[in-house]
C-alpha positions as a Markdown table, in Angstrom:
| # | Residue | x | y | z |
|---|---|---|---|---|
| 1 | Unk | 84.9 | 99.7 | 88.0 |
| 2 | Unk | 83.7 | 99.8 | 84.2 |
| 3 | Unk | 84.5 | 96.2 | 83.9 |
| 4 | Unk | 81.8 | 95.4 | 86.8 |
| 5 | Unk | 79.1 | 97.5 | 85.0 |
| 6 | Unk | 79.8 | 100.9 | 86.9 |
| 7 | Unk | 80.4 | 104.2 | 85.2 |
| 8 | Unk | 81.6 | 107.2 | 87.1 |
| 9 | Unk | 80.6 | 110.6 | 85.8 |
| 10 | Unk | 82.4 | 114.0 | 86.8 |
| 11 | Unk | 82.1 | 116.5 | 87.9 |
| 12 | Unk | 78.5 | 116.4 | 89.2 |
| 13 | Unk | 77.2 | 117.6 | 92.7 |
| 14 | Unk | 74.0 | 116.9 | 94.6 |
| 15 | Unk | 71.8 | 119.9 | 95.0 |
| 16 | Unk | 68.6 | 118.2 | 96.2 |
| 17 | Unk | 66.9 | 115.2 | 97.6 |
| 18 | Unk | 63.8 | 113.6 | 99.1 |
| 19 | Unk | 62.2 | 110.6 | 100.2 |
| 20 | Unk | 58.6 | 110.6 | 98.5 |
| 21 | Unk | 57.5 | 107.4 | 100.6 |
| 22 | Unk | 55.8 | 106.2 | 97.5 |
| 23 | Unk | 58.0 | 103.7 | 95.8 |
| 24 | Unk | 59.0 | 101.0 | 98.5 |
| 25 | Unk | 62.1 | 99.9 | 96.3 |
| 26 | Unk | 63.5 | 103.2 | 95.3 |
| 27 | Unk | 62.1 | 105.8 | 97.6 |
| 28 | Unk | 64.9 | 108.3 | 97.3 |
| 29 | Unk | 64.9 | 110.8 | 94.6 |
| 30 | Unk | 68.4 | 112.8 | 94.3 |
| 31 | Unk | 69.0 | 115.7 | 92.0 |
| 32 | Unk | 72.4 | 116.3 | 90.5 |
| 33 | Unk | 74.0 | 119.2 | 88.6 |
| 34 | Unk | 76.8 | 119.1 | 86.2 |
| 35 | Unk | 79.2 | 121.6 | 87.5 |
| 36 | Unk | 80.3 | 122.9 | 84.1 |
| 37 | Unk | 77.2 | 122.7 | 82.2 |
| 38 | Unk | 74.7 | 123.3 | 84.7 |
| 39 | Unk | 72.6 | 120.2 | 83.5 |
| 40 | Unk | 70.6 | 118.5 | 86.0 |
| 41 | Unk | 69.7 | 115.0 | 86.5 |
| 42 | Unk | 67.4 | 113.1 | 88.8 |
| 43 | Unk | 68.2 | 109.7 | 90.3 |
| 44 | Unk | 66.2 | 107.1 | 92.1 |
| 45 | Unk | 67.8 | 104.9 | 94.8 |
| 46 | Unk | 67.3 | 102.7 | 97.6 |
| 47 | Unk | 69.7 | 104.5 | 100.1 |
| 48 | Unk | 71.4 | 107.8 | 100.4 |
| 49 | Unk | 74.8 | 107.9 | 102.0 |
| 50 | Unk | 76.6 | 111.4 | 102.7 |
| 51 | Unk | 80.2 | 111.0 | 102.4 |
| 52 | Unk | 81.4 | 114.5 | 101.3 |
| 53 | Unk | 83.3 | 115.1 | 104.4 |
| 54 | Unk | 82.9 | 118.1 | 107.2 |
| 55 | Unk | 80.8 | 120.3 | 104.8 |
| 56 | Unk | 78.5 | 117.4 | 103.8 |
| 57 | Unk | 75.4 | 118.8 | 102.0 |
| 58 | Unk | 73.5 | 115.7 | 102.9 |
| 59 | Unk | 74.3 | 115.9 | 106.6 |
| 60 | Unk | 73.2 | 119.7 | 106.7 |
| 61 | Unk | 70.2 | 119.1 | 104.7 |
| 62 | Unk | 69.2 | 116.4 | 107.1 |
| 63 | Unk | 69.9 | 118.7 | 110.1 |
| 64 | Unk | 72.6 | 116.7 | 111.7 |
| 65 | Unk | 74.6 | 119.2 | 113.7 |
| 66 | Unk | 78.5 | 119.0 | 113.9 |
| 67 | Unk | 79.7 | 119.7 | 117.5 |
| 68 | Unk | 83.5 | 121.2 | 117.3 |
| 69 | Unk | 85.5 | 120.3 | 120.1 |
| 70 | Unk | 88.8 | 122.0 | 118.8 |
| 71 | Unk | 88.8 | 125.7 | 118.6 |
| 72 | Unk | 91.6 | 125.9 | 116.5 |
| 73 | Unk | 91.3 | 125.0 | 112.7 |
| 74 | Unk | 94.1 | 124.2 | 110.3 |
| 75 | Unk | 94.5 | 124.5 | 106.6 |
| 76 | Unk | 96.3 | 121.5 | 104.9 |
| 77 | Unk | 97.5 | 120.9 | 101.5 |
| 78 | Unk | 97.4 | 117.5 | 100.0 |
| 79 | Unk | 99.2 | 116.4 | 96.9 |
| 80 | Unk | 99.9 | 113.4 | 95.0 |
| 81 | Unk | 103.1 | 113.2 | 92.8 |
| 82 | Unk | 106.4 | 111.8 | 91.8 |
| 83 | Unk | 109.1 | 113.3 | 93.8 |
| 84 | Unk | 112.8 | 113.5 | 94.1 |
| 85 | Unk | 114.3 | 113.8 | 97.6 |
| 86 | Unk | 117.0 | 112.9 | 99.8 |
| 87 | Unk | 114.8 | 112.4 | 102.9 |
| 88 | Unk | 115.3 | 108.8 | 103.7 |
| 89 | Unk | 112.0 | 107.7 | 104.8 |
| 90 | Unk | 109.9 | 108.8 | 101.9 |
| 91 | Unk | 108.9 | 105.1 | 101.1 |
| 92 | Unk | 107.5 | 104.9 | 104.5 |
| 93 | Unk | 104.3 | 106.1 | 106.0 |
| 94 | Unk | 105.6 | 108.6 | 108.6 |
| 95 | Unk | 104.8 | 112.0 | 110.0 |
| 96 | Unk | 107.5 | 114.8 | 110.0 |
| 97 | Unk | 107.3 | 117.6 | 112.6 |
| 98 | Unk | 109.6 | 120.8 | 112.3 |
| 99 | Unk | 109.5 | 124.3 | 113.5 |
| 100 | Unk | 107.8 | 125.2 | 110.3 |
| 101 | Unk | 104.9 | 122.8 | 110.4 |
| 102 | Unk | 104.1 | 119.1 | 109.9 |
| 103 | Unk | 104.0 | 116.8 | 106.9 |
| 104 | Unk | 102.4 | 113.3 | 106.6 |
| 105 | Unk | 103.8 | 111.0 | 104.1 |
| 106 | Unk | 102.0 | 108.1 | 102.5 |
| 107 | Unk | 103.6 | 106.1 | 99.9 |
| 108 | Unk | 101.5 | 105.0 | 96.9 |
| 109 | Unk | 102.0 | 103.0 | 93.8 |
| 110 | Unk | 103.9 | 103.8 | 90.7 |
| 111 | Unk | 106.6 | 105.9 | 92.4 |
| 112 | Unk | 103.8 | 108.2 | 93.7 |
| 113 | Unk | 103.7 | 109.5 | 97.2 |
| 114 | Unk | 100.9 | 111.5 | 99.0 |
| 115 | Unk | 101.9 | 114.2 | 101.2 |
| 116 | Unk | 99.8 | 116.0 | 103.6 |
| 117 | Unk | 101.0 | 119.4 | 104.3 |
| 118 | Unk | 100.3 | 121.8 | 107.0 |
| 119 | Unk | 99.9 | 125.3 | 105.7 |
| 120 | Unk | 98.4 | 127.5 | 108.4 |
| 121 | Unk | 96.5 | 127.4 | 111.6 |
| 122 | Unk | 93.5 | 129.8 | 112.4 |
| 123 | Unk | 96.1 | 131.7 | 115.0 |
| 124 | Unk | 98.0 | 132.7 | 112.0 |
| 125 | Unk | 97.6 | 136.2 | 110.7 |
| 126 | Unk | 97.3 | 135.1 | 107.0 |
| 127 | Unk | 95.1 | 131.9 | 107.9 |
| 128 | Unk | 92.3 | 133.3 | 105.5 |
| 129 | Unk | 94.5 | 133.9 | 102.3 |
| 130 | Unk | 96.1 | 130.2 | 102.9 |
| 131 | Unk | 92.9 | 128.7 | 102.0 |
| 132 | Unk | 93.4 | 129.6 | 98.3 |
| 133 | Unk | 97.1 | 128.4 | 98.3 |
| 134 | Unk | 98.4 | 127.5 | 94.7 |
| 135 | Unk | 100.3 | 124.3 | 93.9 |
| 136 | Unk | 103.7 | 126.3 | 94.1 |
| 137 | Unk | 102.5 | 127.6 | 97.5 |
| 138 | Unk | 101.8 | 124.2 | 98.9 |
| 139 | Unk | 105.2 | 122.9 | 97.5 |
| 140 | Unk | 107.1 | 125.6 | 99.0 |
| 141 | Unk | 105.6 | 124.9 | 102.5 |
| 142 | Unk | 106.6 | 121.4 | 102.1 |
| 143 | Unk | 110.3 | 122.3 | 101.3 |
| 144 | Unk | 110.4 | 124.6 | 104.1 |
| 145 | Unk | 109.0 | 122.0 | 106.6 |
| 146 | Unk | 111.6 | 119.4 | 105.3 |
| 147 | Unk | 114.6 | 121.6 | 105.4 |
| 148 | Unk | 117.6 | 120.7 | 105.5 |
| 149 | Unk | 116.3 | 117.9 | 103.3 |
| 150 | Unk | 115.5 | 118.7 | 99.7 |
| 151 | Unk | 112.5 | 117.8 | 97.5 |
| 152 | Unk | 111.4 | 118.4 | 94.0 |
| 153 | Unk | 108.5 | 117.1 | 92.2 |
| 154 | Unk | 108.8 | 115.4 | 88.6 |
| 155 | Unk | 105.2 | 115.7 | 88.1 |
| 156 | Unk | 102.0 | 116.4 | 90.3 |
| 157 | Unk | 98.9 | 114.2 | 89.7 |
| 158 | Unk | 96.5 | 116.0 | 92.0 |
| 159 | Unk | 96.5 | 118.5 | 94.7 |
| 160 | Unk | 93.9 | 120.3 | 97.1 |
| 161 | Unk | 93.8 | 122.6 | 99.8 |
| 162 | Unk | 91.2 | 122.5 | 102.7 |
| 163 | Unk | 90.6 | 123.8 | 106.3 |
| 164 | Unk | 90.4 | 121.0 | 109.0 |
| 165 | Unk | 88.9 | 121.4 | 112.4 |
| 166 | Unk | 87.8 | 118.3 | 114.8 |
| 167 | Unk | 84.2 | 117.7 | 115.5 |
| 168 | Unk | 81.7 | 114.9 | 115.8 |
| 169 | Unk | 78.5 | 114.6 | 114.3 |
| 170 | Unk | 75.5 | 114.0 | 116.8 |
| 171 | Unk | 74.1 | 110.9 | 114.7 |
| 172 | Unk | 74.7 | 109.2 | 111.4 |
| 173 | Unk | 71.0 | 108.2 | 110.4 |
| 174 | Unk | 67.4 | 108.6 | 111.2 |
| 175 | Unk | 67.2 | 104.8 | 111.2 |
| 176 | Unk | 69.2 | 103.2 | 113.9 |
| 177 | Unk | 69.7 | 99.9 | 112.0 |
| 178 | Unk | 71.9 | 101.8 | 109.3 |
| 179 | Unk | 74.1 | 103.4 | 112.1 |
| 180 | Unk | 75.4 | 99.9 | 112.7 |
| 181 | Unk | 77.4 | 100.1 | 109.4 |
| 182 | Unk | 79.6 | 102.6 | 111.1 |
| 183 | Unk | 80.2 | 100.5 | 114.4 |
| 184 | Unk | 83.9 | 99.8 | 115.2 |
| 185 | Unk | 82.8 | 97.2 | 117.5 |
| 186 | Unk | 84.9 | 94.0 | 117.6 |
| 187 | Unk | 83.3 | 90.6 | 116.5 |
| 188 | Unk | 82.0 | 88.5 | 119.6 |
| 189 | Unk | 83.8 | 85.4 | 120.8 |
| 190 | Unk | 80.6 | 83.6 | 119.3 |
| 191 | Unk | 81.1 | 85.1 | 116.0 |
| 192 | Unk | 84.8 | 84.2 | 116.0 |
| 193 | Unk | 84.0 | 80.5 | 116.9 |
| 194 | Unk | 81.2 | 80.6 | 114.3 |
| 195 | Unk | 83.7 | 81.4 | 111.7 |
| 196 | Unk | 86.7 | 79.2 | 112.9 |
| 197 | Unk | 84.7 | 76.0 | 112.9 |
| 198 | Unk | 84.5 | 76.3 | 109.1 |
| 199 | Unk | 88.1 | 75.8 | 108.9 |
| 200 | Unk | 88.4 | 72.7 | 111.1 |
| 201 | Unk | 88.0 | 70.1 | 108.5 |
| 202 | Unk | 89.9 | 66.8 | 108.3 |
| 203 | Unk | 92.0 | 64.7 | 110.7 |
| 204 | Unk | 94.8 | 66.8 | 112.3 |
| 205 | Unk | 97.2 | 63.9 | 112.3 |
| 206 | Unk | 96.8 | 63.8 | 108.7 |
| 207 | Unk | 97.3 | 67.4 | 108.1 |
| 208 | Unk | 100.6 | 67.3 | 110.2 |
| 209 | Unk | 101.9 | 64.5 | 108.2 |
| 210 | Unk | 101.2 | 66.2 | 104.9 |
| 211 | Unk | 103.0 | 69.4 | 106.3 |
| 212 | Unk | 105.9 | 67.4 | 107.1 |
| 213 | Unk | 106.1 | 65.8 | 103.8 |
| 214 | Unk | 105.8 | 69.0 | 102.1 |
| 215 | Unk | 108.5 | 70.6 | 104.0 |
| 216 | Unk | 110.7 | 67.7 | 103.7 |
| 217 | Unk | 110.4 | 68.0 | 99.6 |
| 218 | Unk | 109.8 | 71.7 | 99.2 |
| 219 | Unk | 113.6 | 72.4 | 98.4 |
| 220 | Unk | 113.3 | 70.5 | 95.2 |
| 221 | Unk | 110.0 | 72.1 | 94.1 |
| 222 | Unk | 111.7 | 75.6 | 94.4 |
| 223 | Unk | 114.8 | 74.7 | 92.3 |
| 224 | Unk | 117.3 | 73.9 | 95.1 |
| 225 | Unk | 117.7 | 70.2 | 94.0 |
| 226 | Unk | 119.1 | 71.4 | 90.6 |
| 227 | Unk | 122.8 | 71.9 | 90.0 |
| 228 | Unk | 124.7 | 72.9 | 87.0 |
| 229 | Unk | 128.3 | 71.6 | 86.4 |
| 230 | Unk | 131.4 | 73.7 | 86.5 |
| 231 | Unk | 131.5 | 75.8 | 83.3 |
| 232 | Unk | 132.5 | 79.3 | 82.3 |
| 233 | Unk | 129.3 | 80.6 | 84.1 |
| 234 | Unk | 130.0 | 78.6 | 87.3 |
| 235 | Unk | 133.2 | 79.2 | 88.9 |
| 236 | Unk | 135.5 | 76.2 | 89.7 |
| 237 | Unk | 139.2 | 75.8 | 90.6 |
| 238 | Unk | 139.4 | 75.0 | 86.8 |
| 239 | Unk | 137.8 | 78.0 | 85.8 |
| 240 | Unk | 139.9 | 80.7 | 83.6 |
| 241 | Unk | 139.5 | 83.1 | 86.4 |
| 242 | Unk | 142.3 | 82.2 | 88.8 |
| 243 | Unk | 142.4 | 85.2 | 91.1 |
| 244 | Unk | 143.2 | 84.1 | 94.9 |
| 245 | Unk | 140.0 | 86.1 | 96.1 |
| 246 | Unk | 137.6 | 83.5 | 94.7 |
| 247 | Unk | 136.1 | 81.6 | 97.7 |
| 248 | Unk | 136.2 | 77.8 | 97.1 |
| 249 | Unk | 132.9 | 76.0 | 96.8 |
| 250 | Unk | 131.5 | 75.4 | 100.2 |
| 251 | Unk | 128.2 | 73.7 | 101.4 |
| 252 | Unk | 126.1 | 76.8 | 101.9 |
| 253 | Unk | 126.9 | 78.7 | 99.1 |
| 254 | Unk | 127.9 | 76.8 | 95.7 |
| 255 | Unk | 128.2 | 78.0 | 92.1 |
| 256 | Unk | 125.8 | 76.2 | 89.9 |
| 257 | Unk | 123.1 | 76.0 | 92.9 |
| 258 | Unk | 120.3 | 78.5 | 93.4 |
| 259 | Unk | 121.4 | 81.2 | 96.0 |
| 260 | Unk | 119.9 | 80.2 | 99.6 |
| 261 | Unk | 117.0 | 82.0 | 100.8 |
| 262 | Unk | 117.3 | 84.6 | 103.3 |
| 263 | Unk | 115.3 | 87.8 | 104.5 |
| 264 | Unk | 116.7 | 91.0 | 105.3 |
| 265 | Unk | 115.1 | 94.6 | 105.8 |
| 266 | Unk | 114.9 | 96.9 | 103.1 |
| 267 | Unk | 116.3 | 100.3 | 104.4 |
| 268 | Unk | 114.4 | 102.7 | 102.4 |
| 269 | Unk | 110.9 | 101.6 | 103.4 |
| 270 | Unk | 111.8 | 99.1 | 106.5 |
| 271 | Unk | 109.8 | 96.2 | 104.7 |
| 272 | Unk | 111.1 | 92.8 | 105.4 |
| 273 | Unk | 111.8 | 91.0 | 102.1 |
| 274 | Unk | 113.2 | 87.8 | 100.5 |
| 275 | Unk | 116.7 | 88.8 | 99.1 |
| 276 | Unk | 116.5 | 86.1 | 96.3 |
| 277 | Unk | 113.1 | 87.6 | 95.0 |
| 278 | Unk | 114.0 | 91.4 | 95.1 |
| 279 | Unk | 115.4 | 91.9 | 91.6 |
| 280 | Unk | 113.0 | 91.5 | 88.8 |
| 281 | Unk | 113.7 | 88.6 | 86.5 |
| 282 | Unk | 114.9 | 90.8 | 83.7 |
| 283 | Unk | 118.0 | 89.1 | 82.4 |
| 284 | Unk | 120.3 | 90.8 | 84.6 |
| 285 | Unk | 123.1 | 89.4 | 86.7 |
| 286 | Unk | 122.5 | 90.3 | 90.4 |
| 287 | Unk | 125.5 | 91.6 | 92.3 |
| 288 | Unk | 125.0 | 90.7 | 95.8 |
| 289 | Unk | 127.5 | 92.9 | 98.0 |
| 290 | Unk | 127.2 | 91.2 | 101.5 |
| 291 | Unk | 129.0 | 94.3 | 103.1 |
| 292 | Unk | 129.4 | 92.9 | 106.7 |
| 293 | Unk | 130.1 | 95.5 | 109.5 |
| 294 | Unk | 130.3 | 99.0 | 108.0 |
| 295 | Unk | 133.3 | 100.0 | 110.2 |
| 296 | Unk | 135.2 | 97.0 | 109.0 |
| 297 | Unk | 134.2 | 97.2 | 105.1 |
| 298 | Unk | 133.6 | 101.0 | 104.4 |
| 299 | Unk | 137.1 | 101.3 | 102.4 |
| 300 | Unk | 136.6 | 98.0 | 100.6 |
| 301 | Unk | 133.2 | 99.3 | 99.3 |
| 302 | Unk | 134.6 | 102.6 | 98.3 |
| 303 | Unk | 137.3 | 100.9 | 96.3 |
| 304 | Unk | 135.0 | 98.5 | 94.8 |
| 305 | Unk | 132.6 | 101.4 | 93.5 |
| 306 | Unk | 135.6 | 103.3 | 92.3 |
| 307 | Unk | 137.0 | 100.3 | 90.3 |
| 308 | Unk | 133.5 | 99.5 | 88.9 |
| 309 | Unk | 133.8 | 102.8 | 87.1 |
| 310 | Unk | 137.2 | 102.1 | 85.8 |
| 311 | Unk | 137.3 | 101.9 | 81.9 |
| 312 | Unk | 137.2 | 98.2 | 80.6 |
| 313 | Unk | 135.7 | 97.1 | 84.0 |
| 314 | Unk | 132.7 | 94.6 | 83.6 |
| 315 | Unk | 130.6 | 97.1 | 84.9 |
| 316 | Unk | 131.7 | 100.1 | 82.8 |
| 317 | Unk | 132.1 | 98.0 | 79.6 |
| 318 | Unk | 128.3 | 97.5 | 79.6 |
| 319 | Unk | 127.2 | 100.9 | 80.7 |
| 320 | Unk | 123.8 | 101.8 | 79.2 |
| 321 | Unk | 124.2 | 104.3 | 76.4 |
| 322 | Unk | 121.2 | 106.3 | 77.8 |
| 323 | Unk | 122.3 | 106.4 | 81.4 |
| 324 | Unk | 122.2 | 110.2 | 81.6 |
| 325 | Unk | 118.5 | 110.2 | 80.7 |
| 326 | Unk | 117.5 | 107.1 | 82.7 |
| 327 | Unk | 114.5 | 107.8 | 85.0 |
| 328 | Unk | 115.3 | 108.9 | 88.6 |
| 329 | Unk | 113.0 | 106.1 | 89.6 |
| 330 | Unk | 114.6 | 103.1 | 87.9 |
| 331 | Unk | 115.0 | 100.5 | 90.6 |
| 332 | Unk | 116.9 | 97.6 | 88.9 |
| 333 | Unk | 119.1 | 99.0 | 86.0 |
| 334 | Unk | 120.1 | 102.7 | 86.3 |
| 335 | Unk | 123.4 | 102.3 | 85.0 |
| 336 | Unk | 123.5 | 98.8 | 82.9 |
| 337 | Unk | 120.9 | 96.6 | 81.6 |
| 338 | Unk | 123.3 | 93.6 | 82.5 |
| 339 | Unk | 123.8 | 94.1 | 86.1 |
| 340 | Unk | 121.8 | 95.0 | 89.3 |
| 341 | Unk | 123.6 | 95.9 | 92.6 |
| 342 | Unk | 122.3 | 94.9 | 96.2 |
| 343 | Unk | 124.3 | 96.0 | 99.3 |
| 344 | Unk | 123.5 | 93.9 | 102.5 |
| 345 | Unk | 125.0 | 95.3 | 105.8 |
| 346 | Unk | 125.2 | 93.3 | 108.9 |
| 347 | Unk | 123.7 | 96.1 | 110.9 |
| 348 | Unk | 120.4 | 97.1 | 112.2 |
| 349 | Unk | 118.2 | 99.3 | 109.9 |
| 350 | Unk | 118.5 | 102.1 | 112.2 |
| 351 | Unk | 122.2 | 102.2 | 112.0 |
| 352 | Unk | 122.2 | 102.5 | 108.2 |
| 353 | Unk | 122.4 | 105.9 | 106.6 |
| 354 | Unk | 122.6 | 105.3 | 102.8 |
| 355 | Unk | 124.0 | 108.7 | 102.1 |
| 356 | Unk | 126.7 | 108.2 | 104.6 |
| 357 | Unk | 127.6 | 104.5 | 104.3 |
| 358 | Unk | 127.0 | 103.7 | 100.7 |
| 359 | Unk | 129.4 | 105.1 | 97.9 |
| 360 | Unk | 127.4 | 107.1 | 95.2 |
| 361 | Unk | 127.3 | 104.5 | 92.5 |
| 362 | Unk | 126.0 | 102.0 | 94.9 |
| 363 | Unk | 123.5 | 104.4 | 96.4 |
| 364 | Unk | 121.9 | 104.7 | 93.3 |
| 365 | Unk | 120.4 | 101.5 | 93.9 |
| 366 | Unk | 118.8 | 102.7 | 97.1 |
| 367 | Unk | 115.8 | 100.4 | 96.6 |
| 368 | Unk | 118.5 | 97.7 | 97.0 |
| 369 | Unk | 120.3 | 98.5 | 100.2 |
| 370 | Unk | 119.2 | 96.1 | 103.1 |
| 371 | Unk | 119.9 | 95.6 | 106.7 |
| 372 | Unk | 120.9 | 91.9 | 107.9 |
| 373 | Unk | 118.7 | 92.4 | 111.0 |
| 374 | Unk | 115.9 | 90.0 | 110.7 |
| 375 | Unk | 116.4 | 87.2 | 113.3 |
| 376 | Unk | 116.0 | 83.5 | 112.1 |
| 377 | Unk | 115.4 | 81.0 | 114.9 |
| 378 | Unk | 117.3 | 78.6 | 113.0 |
| 379 | Unk | 120.5 | 80.6 | 112.8 |
| 380 | Unk | 122.2 | 81.7 | 116.0 |
| 381 | Unk | 123.9 | 84.6 | 114.6 |
| 382 | Unk | 122.3 | 88.0 | 114.5 |
| 383 | Unk | 123.5 | 88.6 | 110.8 |
| 384 | Unk | 121.2 | 85.5 | 109.6 |
| 385 | Unk | 121.6 | 86.4 | 105.9 |
| 386 | Unk | 125.4 | 86.5 | 106.0 |
| 387 | Unk | 125.1 | 83.4 | 108.1 |
| 388 | Unk | 122.9 | 81.6 | 105.6 |
| 389 | Unk | 125.4 | 82.3 | 103.0 |
| 390 | Unk | 128.3 | 81.2 | 105.0 |
| 391 | Unk | 130.0 | 84.4 | 105.1 |
| 392 | Unk | 131.7 | 86.4 | 107.7 |
| 393 | Unk | 129.4 | 88.8 | 109.3 |
| 394 | Unk | 132.3 | 91.2 | 109.7 |
| 395 | Unk | 134.0 | 91.2 | 106.4 |
| 396 | Unk | 131.1 | 89.9 | 104.0 |
| 397 | Unk | 131.7 | 89.0 | 100.3 |
| 398 | Unk | 130.4 | 89.5 | 96.9 |
| 399 | Unk | 128.1 | 87.0 | 95.3 |
| 400 | Unk | 127.3 | 87.0 | 91.6 |
| 401 | Unk | 123.9 | 85.4 | 90.7 |
| 402 | Unk | 123.1 | 84.5 | 87.2 |
| 403 | Unk | 120.0 | 85.8 | 85.7 |
| 404 | Unk | 118.3 | 82.5 | 86.4 |
| 405 | Unk | 119.1 | 82.8 | 90.0 |
| 406 | Unk | 121.9 | 80.3 | 90.4 |
| 407 | Unk | 125.1 | 81.3 | 91.9 |
| 408 | Unk | 128.0 | 82.1 | 89.4 |
| 409 | Unk | 130.9 | 83.0 | 91.7 |
| 410 | Unk | 131.8 | 84.2 | 95.2 |
| 411 | Unk | 134.5 | 86.8 | 95.8 |
| 412 | Unk | 136.2 | 88.1 | 98.9 |
| 413 | Unk | 135.5 | 91.7 | 99.6 |
| 414 | Unk | 138.9 | 93.5 | 100.1 |
| 415 | Unk | 140.2 | 96.9 | 100.1 |
| 416 | Unk | 142.0 | 97.8 | 96.8 |
| 417 | Unk | 141.2 | 96.7 | 93.3 |
| 418 | Unk | 141.3 | 92.9 | 93.9 |
| 419 | Unk | 137.7 | 92.3 | 94.3 |
| 420 | Unk | 136.9 | 94.2 | 90.9 |
| 421 | Unk | 139.9 | 92.5 | 89.2 |
| 422 | Unk | 138.4 | 89.1 | 90.2 |
| 423 | Unk | 135.0 | 89.9 | 89.0 |
| 424 | Unk | 136.5 | 91.2 | 85.5 |
| 425 | Unk | 138.2 | 87.9 | 85.2 |
| 426 | Unk | 135.0 | 86.0 | 86.0 |
| 427 | Unk | 132.9 | 87.8 | 83.4 |
| 428 | Unk | 135.9 | 88.1 | 81.1 |
| 429 | Unk | 135.6 | 84.4 | 80.6 |
| 430 | Unk | 132.3 | 84.5 | 78.5 |
| 431 | Unk | 131.6 | 88.0 | 77.4 |
| 432 | Unk | 132.6 | 89.3 | 74.1 |
| 433 | Unk | 134.4 | 92.7 | 75.3 |
| 434 | Unk | 137.9 | 92.7 | 76.6 |
| 435 | Unk | 137.9 | 93.3 | 80.3 |
| 436 | Unk | 140.5 | 94.2 | 83.0 |
| 437 | Unk | 143.6 | 96.2 | 83.5 |
| 438 | Unk | 145.5 | 94.5 | 80.8 |
| 439 | Unk | 143.3 | 95.6 | 78.1 |
| 440 | Unk | 143.6 | 99.4 | 79.1 |
| 441 | Unk | 145.6 | 101.6 | 76.9 |
| 442 | Unk | 149.3 | 102.6 | 78.0 |
| 443 | Unk | 149.8 | 105.8 | 79.4 |
| 444 | Unk | 152.4 | 108.0 | 78.0 |
């Protein structure tokens, strides 16, 4: 706001105001008091809006009565903070009801979440004392309500406690024309027509022709027309990696080409996203685990995760030295700065429980677990993302995408160590460290 010439001063409260009806441009004179120093200051203004909530000083001073409709009052705590929790919907706007009360969850920016936490009702014996609940008391109530899920705070940005009761004010203003500012009335048909006519420019035939031309050529403007030849980074039948699990070049998914675009539902917050845009452009390889049907691939996923942690695997060889101190909220590179893992199931979001279906190493990338349940009218199969990649919706596969967004290789997802061995071969063709089982020290 300072960029636009506004400066907010805190903590000041309004203690008096009047309309002297003398100054036609600035008739309102309001008096404010600095809460810490007691200093007072008078301000002239054109209007005075009371936005201080149920205990509005402005409303009470004007004599506008608040009519209560609900005989029961409630005390709620509100807390903004960064939390750690295994509650699966913490990234979604939702309401939680349990035997111990209710919580409303509102995700915010920079890993913050706002929680509205029910503390007490006026029917409770300790209702009065709950009005002075501390930060610790509010958190304890949240933990109790969330049981059996756990929650802990990395930090608290702000919290407050206040009683709530439902009511309605008898009017908003002495002047009816200002009350229109609070109207919830929908725009009339004539207003809609009046707005829409400004968007009706040009000849529709010309616009349609332009759209057709644009759609026909957009593939090239987004990079799909670029192909890199076979080399160490783009697998082919002549590549040093010779595992039988590499999937040969096919029309939908080709090494050296950009990965086809596809939409999926991010499990943690139910947002529909573009898979190819989900990982930051940070120099990492993206490992897309198209995991097919969980009932068919659960063992293959468990084996893959176990072999990723094997010494001298491509994944373990480039593990972060600071892994133990990496932030809980790191999305893309919690284990390695060179790799980000995305797991996509051919299931609906409601059927995917990360804590149950995803091995612990892969679950660390909880922000990159997806449901392939977004229907696409151009793709008859329900698992449209799998279909767009040309992959089996039951057994899936692993796609390695280079840091520039182009496909490096595609490997079958199988039980045992084969898939991880193939990936070791692929990365071993161009990295400086020795990878794979043949480079493990012999056991005595």
